[in-house]
mmCIF file of C-alpha atoms in Angstrom:
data_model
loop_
_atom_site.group_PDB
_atom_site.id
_atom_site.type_symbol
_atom_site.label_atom_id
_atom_site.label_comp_id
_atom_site.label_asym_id
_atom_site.label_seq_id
_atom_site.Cartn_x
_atom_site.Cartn_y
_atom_site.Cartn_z
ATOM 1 C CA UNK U 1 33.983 13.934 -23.606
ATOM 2 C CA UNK U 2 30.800 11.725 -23.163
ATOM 3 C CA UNK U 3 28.673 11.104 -25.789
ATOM 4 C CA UNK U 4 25.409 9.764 -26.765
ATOM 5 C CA UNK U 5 24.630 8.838 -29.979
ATOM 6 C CA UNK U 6 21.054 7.723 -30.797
ATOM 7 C CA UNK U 7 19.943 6.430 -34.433
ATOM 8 C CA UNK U 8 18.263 6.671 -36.233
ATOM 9 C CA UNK U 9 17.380 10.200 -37.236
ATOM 10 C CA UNK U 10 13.705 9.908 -39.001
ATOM 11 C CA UNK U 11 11.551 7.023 -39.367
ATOM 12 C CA UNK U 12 8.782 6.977 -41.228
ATOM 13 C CA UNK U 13 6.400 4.009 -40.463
ATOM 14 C CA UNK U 14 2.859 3.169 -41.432
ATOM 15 C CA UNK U 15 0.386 2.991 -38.308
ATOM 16 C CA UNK U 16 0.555 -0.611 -37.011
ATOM 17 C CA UNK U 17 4.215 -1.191 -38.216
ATOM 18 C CA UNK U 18 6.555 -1.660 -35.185
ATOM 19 C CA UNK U 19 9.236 1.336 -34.590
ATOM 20 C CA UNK U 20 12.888 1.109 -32.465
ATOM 21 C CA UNK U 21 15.294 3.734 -31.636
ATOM 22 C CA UNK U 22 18.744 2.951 -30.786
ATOM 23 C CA UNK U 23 21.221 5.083 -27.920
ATOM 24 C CA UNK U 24 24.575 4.318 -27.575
ATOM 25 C CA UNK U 25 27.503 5.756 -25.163
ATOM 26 C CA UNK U 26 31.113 5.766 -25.758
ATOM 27 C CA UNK U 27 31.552 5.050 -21.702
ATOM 28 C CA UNK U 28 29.260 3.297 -19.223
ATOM 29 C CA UNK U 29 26.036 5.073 -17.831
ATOM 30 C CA UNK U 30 24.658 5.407 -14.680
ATOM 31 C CA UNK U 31 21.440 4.942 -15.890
ATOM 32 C CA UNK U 32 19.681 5.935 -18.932
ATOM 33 C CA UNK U 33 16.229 7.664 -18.993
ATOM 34 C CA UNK U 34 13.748 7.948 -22.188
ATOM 35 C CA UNK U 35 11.847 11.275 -23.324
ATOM 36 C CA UNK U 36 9.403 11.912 -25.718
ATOM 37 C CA UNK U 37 8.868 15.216 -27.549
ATOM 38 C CA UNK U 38 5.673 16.195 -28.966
ATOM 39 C CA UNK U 39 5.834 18.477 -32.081
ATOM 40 C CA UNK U 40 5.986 21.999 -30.204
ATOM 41 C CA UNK U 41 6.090 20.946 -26.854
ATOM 42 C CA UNK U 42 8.432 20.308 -24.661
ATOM 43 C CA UNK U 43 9.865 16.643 -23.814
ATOM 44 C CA UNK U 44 8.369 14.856 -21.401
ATOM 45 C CA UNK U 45 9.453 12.171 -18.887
ATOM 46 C CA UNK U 46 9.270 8.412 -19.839
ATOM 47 C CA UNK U 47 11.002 5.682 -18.060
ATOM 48 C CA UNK U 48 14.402 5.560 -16.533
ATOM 49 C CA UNK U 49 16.468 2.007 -15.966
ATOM 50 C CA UNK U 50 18.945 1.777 -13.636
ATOM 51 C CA UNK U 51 20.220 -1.822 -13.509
ATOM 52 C CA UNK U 52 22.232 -3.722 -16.529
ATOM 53 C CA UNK U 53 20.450 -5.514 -19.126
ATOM 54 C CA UNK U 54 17.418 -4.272 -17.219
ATOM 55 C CA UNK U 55 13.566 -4.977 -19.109
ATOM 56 C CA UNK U 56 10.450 -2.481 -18.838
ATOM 57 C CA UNK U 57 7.384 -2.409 -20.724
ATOM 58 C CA UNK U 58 4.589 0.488 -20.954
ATOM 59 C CA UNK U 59 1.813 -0.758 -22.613
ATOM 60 C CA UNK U 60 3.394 -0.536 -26.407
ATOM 61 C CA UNK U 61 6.740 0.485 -25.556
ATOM 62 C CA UNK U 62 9.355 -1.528 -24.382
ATOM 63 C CA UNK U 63 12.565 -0.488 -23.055
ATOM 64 C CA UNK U 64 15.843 -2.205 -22.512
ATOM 65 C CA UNK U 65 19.691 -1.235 -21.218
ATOM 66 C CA UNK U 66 22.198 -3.186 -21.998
ATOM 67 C CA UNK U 67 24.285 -5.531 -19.824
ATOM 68 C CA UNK U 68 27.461 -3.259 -19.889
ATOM 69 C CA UNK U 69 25.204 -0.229 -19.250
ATOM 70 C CA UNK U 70 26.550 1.873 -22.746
ATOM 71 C CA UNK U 71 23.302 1.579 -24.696
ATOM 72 C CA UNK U 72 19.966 1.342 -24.828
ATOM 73 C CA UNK U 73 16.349 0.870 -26.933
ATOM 74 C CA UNK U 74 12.985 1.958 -27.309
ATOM 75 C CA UNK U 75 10.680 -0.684 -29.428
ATOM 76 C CA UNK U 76 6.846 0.557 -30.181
ATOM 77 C CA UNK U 77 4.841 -2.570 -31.560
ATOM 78 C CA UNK U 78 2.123 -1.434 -33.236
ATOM 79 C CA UNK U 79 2.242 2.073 -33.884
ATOM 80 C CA UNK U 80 -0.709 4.827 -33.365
ATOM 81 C CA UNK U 81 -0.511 8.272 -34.902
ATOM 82 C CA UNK U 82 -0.403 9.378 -31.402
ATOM 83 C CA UNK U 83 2.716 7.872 -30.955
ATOM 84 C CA UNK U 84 4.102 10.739 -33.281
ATOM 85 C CA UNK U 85 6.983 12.362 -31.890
ATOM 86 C CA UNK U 86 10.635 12.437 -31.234
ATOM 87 C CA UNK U 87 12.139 9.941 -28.732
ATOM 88 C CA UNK U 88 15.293 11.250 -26.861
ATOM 89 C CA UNK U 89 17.467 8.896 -24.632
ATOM 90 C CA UNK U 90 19.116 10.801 -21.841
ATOM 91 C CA UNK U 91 22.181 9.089 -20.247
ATOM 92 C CA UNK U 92 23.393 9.552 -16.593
ATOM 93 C CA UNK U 93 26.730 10.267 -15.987
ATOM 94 C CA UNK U 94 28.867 7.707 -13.529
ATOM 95 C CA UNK U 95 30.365 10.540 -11.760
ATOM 96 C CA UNK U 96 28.452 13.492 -11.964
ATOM 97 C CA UNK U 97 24.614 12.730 -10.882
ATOM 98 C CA UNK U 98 23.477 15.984 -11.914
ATOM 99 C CA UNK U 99 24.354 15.999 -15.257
ATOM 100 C CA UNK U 100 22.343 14.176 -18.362
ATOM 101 C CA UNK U 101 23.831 13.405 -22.194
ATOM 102 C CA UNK U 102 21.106 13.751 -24.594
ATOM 103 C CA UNK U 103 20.843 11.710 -27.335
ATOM 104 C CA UNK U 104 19.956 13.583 -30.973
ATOM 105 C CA UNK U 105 16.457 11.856 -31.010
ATOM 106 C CA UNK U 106 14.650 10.110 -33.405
ATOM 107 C CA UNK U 107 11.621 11.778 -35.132
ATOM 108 C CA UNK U 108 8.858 9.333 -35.347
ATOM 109 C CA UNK U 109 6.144 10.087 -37.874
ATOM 110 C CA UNK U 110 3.289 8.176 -38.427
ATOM 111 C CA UNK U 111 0.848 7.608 -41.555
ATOM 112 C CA UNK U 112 -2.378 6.577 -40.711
ATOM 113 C CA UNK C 1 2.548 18.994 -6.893
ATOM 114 C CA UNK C 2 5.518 20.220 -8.272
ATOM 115 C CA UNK C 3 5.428 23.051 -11.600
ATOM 116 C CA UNK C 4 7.850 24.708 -13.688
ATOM 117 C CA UNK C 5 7.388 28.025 -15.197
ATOM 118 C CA UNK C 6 8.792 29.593 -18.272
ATOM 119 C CA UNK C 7 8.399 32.532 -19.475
ATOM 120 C CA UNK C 8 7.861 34.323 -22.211
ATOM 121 C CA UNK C 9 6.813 32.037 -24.728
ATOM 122 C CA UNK C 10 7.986 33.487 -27.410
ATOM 123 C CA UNK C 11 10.469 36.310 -27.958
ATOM 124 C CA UNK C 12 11.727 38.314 -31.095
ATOM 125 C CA UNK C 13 14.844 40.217 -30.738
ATOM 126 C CA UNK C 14 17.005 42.277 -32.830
ATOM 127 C CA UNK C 15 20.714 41.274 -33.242
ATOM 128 C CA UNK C 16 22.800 42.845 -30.351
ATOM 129 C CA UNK C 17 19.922 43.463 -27.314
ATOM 130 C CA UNK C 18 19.937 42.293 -24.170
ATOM 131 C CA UNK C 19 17.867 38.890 -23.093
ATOM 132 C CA UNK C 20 16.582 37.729 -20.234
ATOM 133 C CA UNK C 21 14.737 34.418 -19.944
ATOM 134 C CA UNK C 22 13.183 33.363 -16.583
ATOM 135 C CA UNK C 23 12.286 30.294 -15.411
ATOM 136 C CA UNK C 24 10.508 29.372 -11.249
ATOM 137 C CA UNK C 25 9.993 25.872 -9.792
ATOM 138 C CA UNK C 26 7.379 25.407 -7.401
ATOM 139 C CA UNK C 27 6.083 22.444 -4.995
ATOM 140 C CA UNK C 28 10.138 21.625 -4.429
ATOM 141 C CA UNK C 29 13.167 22.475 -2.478
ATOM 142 C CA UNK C 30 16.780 22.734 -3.474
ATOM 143 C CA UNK C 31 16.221 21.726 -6.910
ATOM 144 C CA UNK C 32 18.745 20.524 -9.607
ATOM 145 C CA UNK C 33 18.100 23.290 -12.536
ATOM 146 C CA UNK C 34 18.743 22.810 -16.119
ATOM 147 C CA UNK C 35 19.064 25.141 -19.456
ATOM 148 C CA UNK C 36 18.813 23.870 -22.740
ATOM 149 C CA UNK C 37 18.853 24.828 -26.105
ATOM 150 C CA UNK C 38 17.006 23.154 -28.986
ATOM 151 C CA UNK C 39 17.995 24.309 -32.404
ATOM 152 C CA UNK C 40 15.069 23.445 -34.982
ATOM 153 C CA UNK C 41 14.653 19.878 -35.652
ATOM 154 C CA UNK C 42 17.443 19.161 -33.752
ATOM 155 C CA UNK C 43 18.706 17.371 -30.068
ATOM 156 C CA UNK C 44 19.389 19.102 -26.699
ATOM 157 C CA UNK C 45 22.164 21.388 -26.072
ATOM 158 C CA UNK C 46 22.790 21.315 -22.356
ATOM 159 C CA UNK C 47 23.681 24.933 -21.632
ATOM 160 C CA UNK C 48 24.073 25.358 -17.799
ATOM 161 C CA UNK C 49 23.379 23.449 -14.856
ATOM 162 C CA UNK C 50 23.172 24.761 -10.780
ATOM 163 C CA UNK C 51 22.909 22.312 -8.039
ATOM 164 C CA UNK C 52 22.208 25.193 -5.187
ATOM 165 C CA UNK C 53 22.134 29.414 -5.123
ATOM 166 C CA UNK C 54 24.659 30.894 -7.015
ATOM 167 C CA UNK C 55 26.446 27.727 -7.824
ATOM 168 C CA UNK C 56 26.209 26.914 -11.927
ATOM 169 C CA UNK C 57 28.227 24.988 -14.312
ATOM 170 C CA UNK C 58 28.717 26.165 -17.660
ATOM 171 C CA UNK C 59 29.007 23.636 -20.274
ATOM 172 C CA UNK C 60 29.852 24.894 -23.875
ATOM 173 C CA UNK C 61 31.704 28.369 -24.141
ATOM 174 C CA UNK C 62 28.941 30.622 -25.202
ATOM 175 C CA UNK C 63 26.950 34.242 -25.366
ATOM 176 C CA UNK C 64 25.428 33.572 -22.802
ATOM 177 C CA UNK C 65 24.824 33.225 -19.048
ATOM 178 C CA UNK C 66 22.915 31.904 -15.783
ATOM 179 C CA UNK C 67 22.600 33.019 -12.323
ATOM 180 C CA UNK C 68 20.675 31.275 -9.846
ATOM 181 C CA UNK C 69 19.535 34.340 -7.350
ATOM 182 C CA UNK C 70 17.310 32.313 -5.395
ATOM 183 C CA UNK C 71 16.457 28.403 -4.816
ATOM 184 C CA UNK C 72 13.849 27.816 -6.842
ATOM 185 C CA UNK C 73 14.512 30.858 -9.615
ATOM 186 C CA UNK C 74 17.122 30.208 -12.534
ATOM 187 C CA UNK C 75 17.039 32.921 -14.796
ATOM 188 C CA UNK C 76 19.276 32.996 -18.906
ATOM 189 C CA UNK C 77 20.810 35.863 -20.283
ATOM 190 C CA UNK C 78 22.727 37.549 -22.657
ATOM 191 C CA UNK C 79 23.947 40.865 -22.891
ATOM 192 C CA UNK C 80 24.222 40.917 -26.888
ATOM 193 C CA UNK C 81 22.409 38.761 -28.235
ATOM 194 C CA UNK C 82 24.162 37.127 -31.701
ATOM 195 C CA UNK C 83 22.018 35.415 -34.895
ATOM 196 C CA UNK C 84 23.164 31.881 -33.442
ATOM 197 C CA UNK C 85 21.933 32.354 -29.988
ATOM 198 C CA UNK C 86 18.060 31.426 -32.125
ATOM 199 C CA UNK C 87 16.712 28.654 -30.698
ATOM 200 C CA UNK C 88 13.835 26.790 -28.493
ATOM 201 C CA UNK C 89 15.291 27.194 -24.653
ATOM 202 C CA UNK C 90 14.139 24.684 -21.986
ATOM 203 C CA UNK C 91 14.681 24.972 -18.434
ATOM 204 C CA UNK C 92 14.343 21.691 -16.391
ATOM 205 C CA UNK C 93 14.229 21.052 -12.976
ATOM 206 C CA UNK C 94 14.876 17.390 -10.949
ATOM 207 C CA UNK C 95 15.580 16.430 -7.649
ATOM 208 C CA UNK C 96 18.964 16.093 -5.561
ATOM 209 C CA UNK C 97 20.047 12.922 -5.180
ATOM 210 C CA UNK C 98 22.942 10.265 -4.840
ATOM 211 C CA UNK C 99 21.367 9.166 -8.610
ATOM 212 C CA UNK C 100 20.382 10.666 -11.582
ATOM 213 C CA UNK C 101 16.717 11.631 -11.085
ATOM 214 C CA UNK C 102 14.325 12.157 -14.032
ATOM 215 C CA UNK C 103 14.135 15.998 -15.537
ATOM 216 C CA UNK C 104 10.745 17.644 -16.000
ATOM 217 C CA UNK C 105 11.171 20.487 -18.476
ATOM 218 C CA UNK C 106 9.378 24.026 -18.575
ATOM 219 C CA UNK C 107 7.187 24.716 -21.925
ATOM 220 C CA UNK C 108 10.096 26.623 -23.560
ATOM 221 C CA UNK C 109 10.690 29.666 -25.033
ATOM 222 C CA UNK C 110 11.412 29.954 -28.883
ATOM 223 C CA UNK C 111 13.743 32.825 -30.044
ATOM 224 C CA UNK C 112 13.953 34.483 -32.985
ATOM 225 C CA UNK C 113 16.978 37.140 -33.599
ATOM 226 C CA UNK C 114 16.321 39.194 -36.518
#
């Protein structure tokens, strides 16, 4: 079946340092949208691209998909201790628009 | 605006009782509606998945179940409930489409079977 696979893990970075999470898919995505968990809560709604080797930026955070559409990346320059969290990619699946394949996340802590 | 409701929060339960976990959607029509579980420290286990009333896809062979009674209501249960079912459960709602459209997830409820 379809799988995501996002690396890595943990990172441990010191504020300021730069931070990037990798998600990659054994077949081609529909799209690929980016979550981010806060410790307890729930995960919340980042960004979704849509077209290959498709560029956007929030602020920090920078997000790209790749030209054959199977992975993706989330680079934070300049890290904030509020930035602390775990980052999930979601992938879209080609043929079934109602379904989503999590990535494991990456748990980002950061030391002030 | 559109808001997703989970409830309870929490939830202890002894090893073989009955669960029930609700979750509403308001401010939206016809809604796509998710379950998840999140073990601890862990990714997102997509549970079940219902595109209209009554209609829901079940995606790993489980203890559990979903029904879908009305539109906007999608409601998780088991009848006995096993050590392994523990976990952080998200519901999630997003729109119909011809694409994938974002998810916006409930606050969760963590379960503890003792």
């Amino acid at each position: 079946g379809q799988q995501v696979m996002q690396i890595p893990q943990y990172q441990h970075v010191q504020e300021g340092e730069d931070f990037t999470t990798y998600c990659n898919s054994s077949t081609t995505l529909s799209n690929i949208q980016w979550y981010k968990q806060r410790p307890g809560g729930h995960p919340v709604f980042l960004i979704q691209l849509v077209k290959s080797g498709e560029v956007k930026k929030q602020k920090r955070l920078t997000f790209q998909f790749g030209e054959a559409k199977k992975n993706s990346s989330l680079h934070i320059t300049a890290t904030q201790t509020t930035d602390v969290g775990t980052y999930f990619c979601a992938g879209g699946g080609l043929y079934n628009f109602n379904k989503f394949y999590f990535g494991s996340g990456t748990k980002l802590n950061v030391k002030p | 605006s559109q808001t997703i409701h989970q409830w309870p929060a929490t939830l202890v339960q002894p090893v073989g009782s009955p669960l029930s976990l609700e979750c509403t959607v308001e401010g939206t029509s016809n809604p796509n509606l998710y379950w998840y579980r999140q073990a601890a420290g862990r990714g997102l286990q997509l549970l079940f998945y219902s595109v209209g009333i009554g209609q829901i896809s079940s995606e790993v062979p489980q203890n559990l179940s979903a029904s879908r009674p009305q539109d906007r209501q999608f409601i998780l249960s088991s009848k006995k409930l096993l050590l392994s079912d523990s976990g952080f459960y998200l519901c999630a709602w997003s729109v119909q489409g011809f694409s994938n459209q974002p998810q916006h997830f409930g606050d969760g409820t963590r379960l503890s079977i003792l």
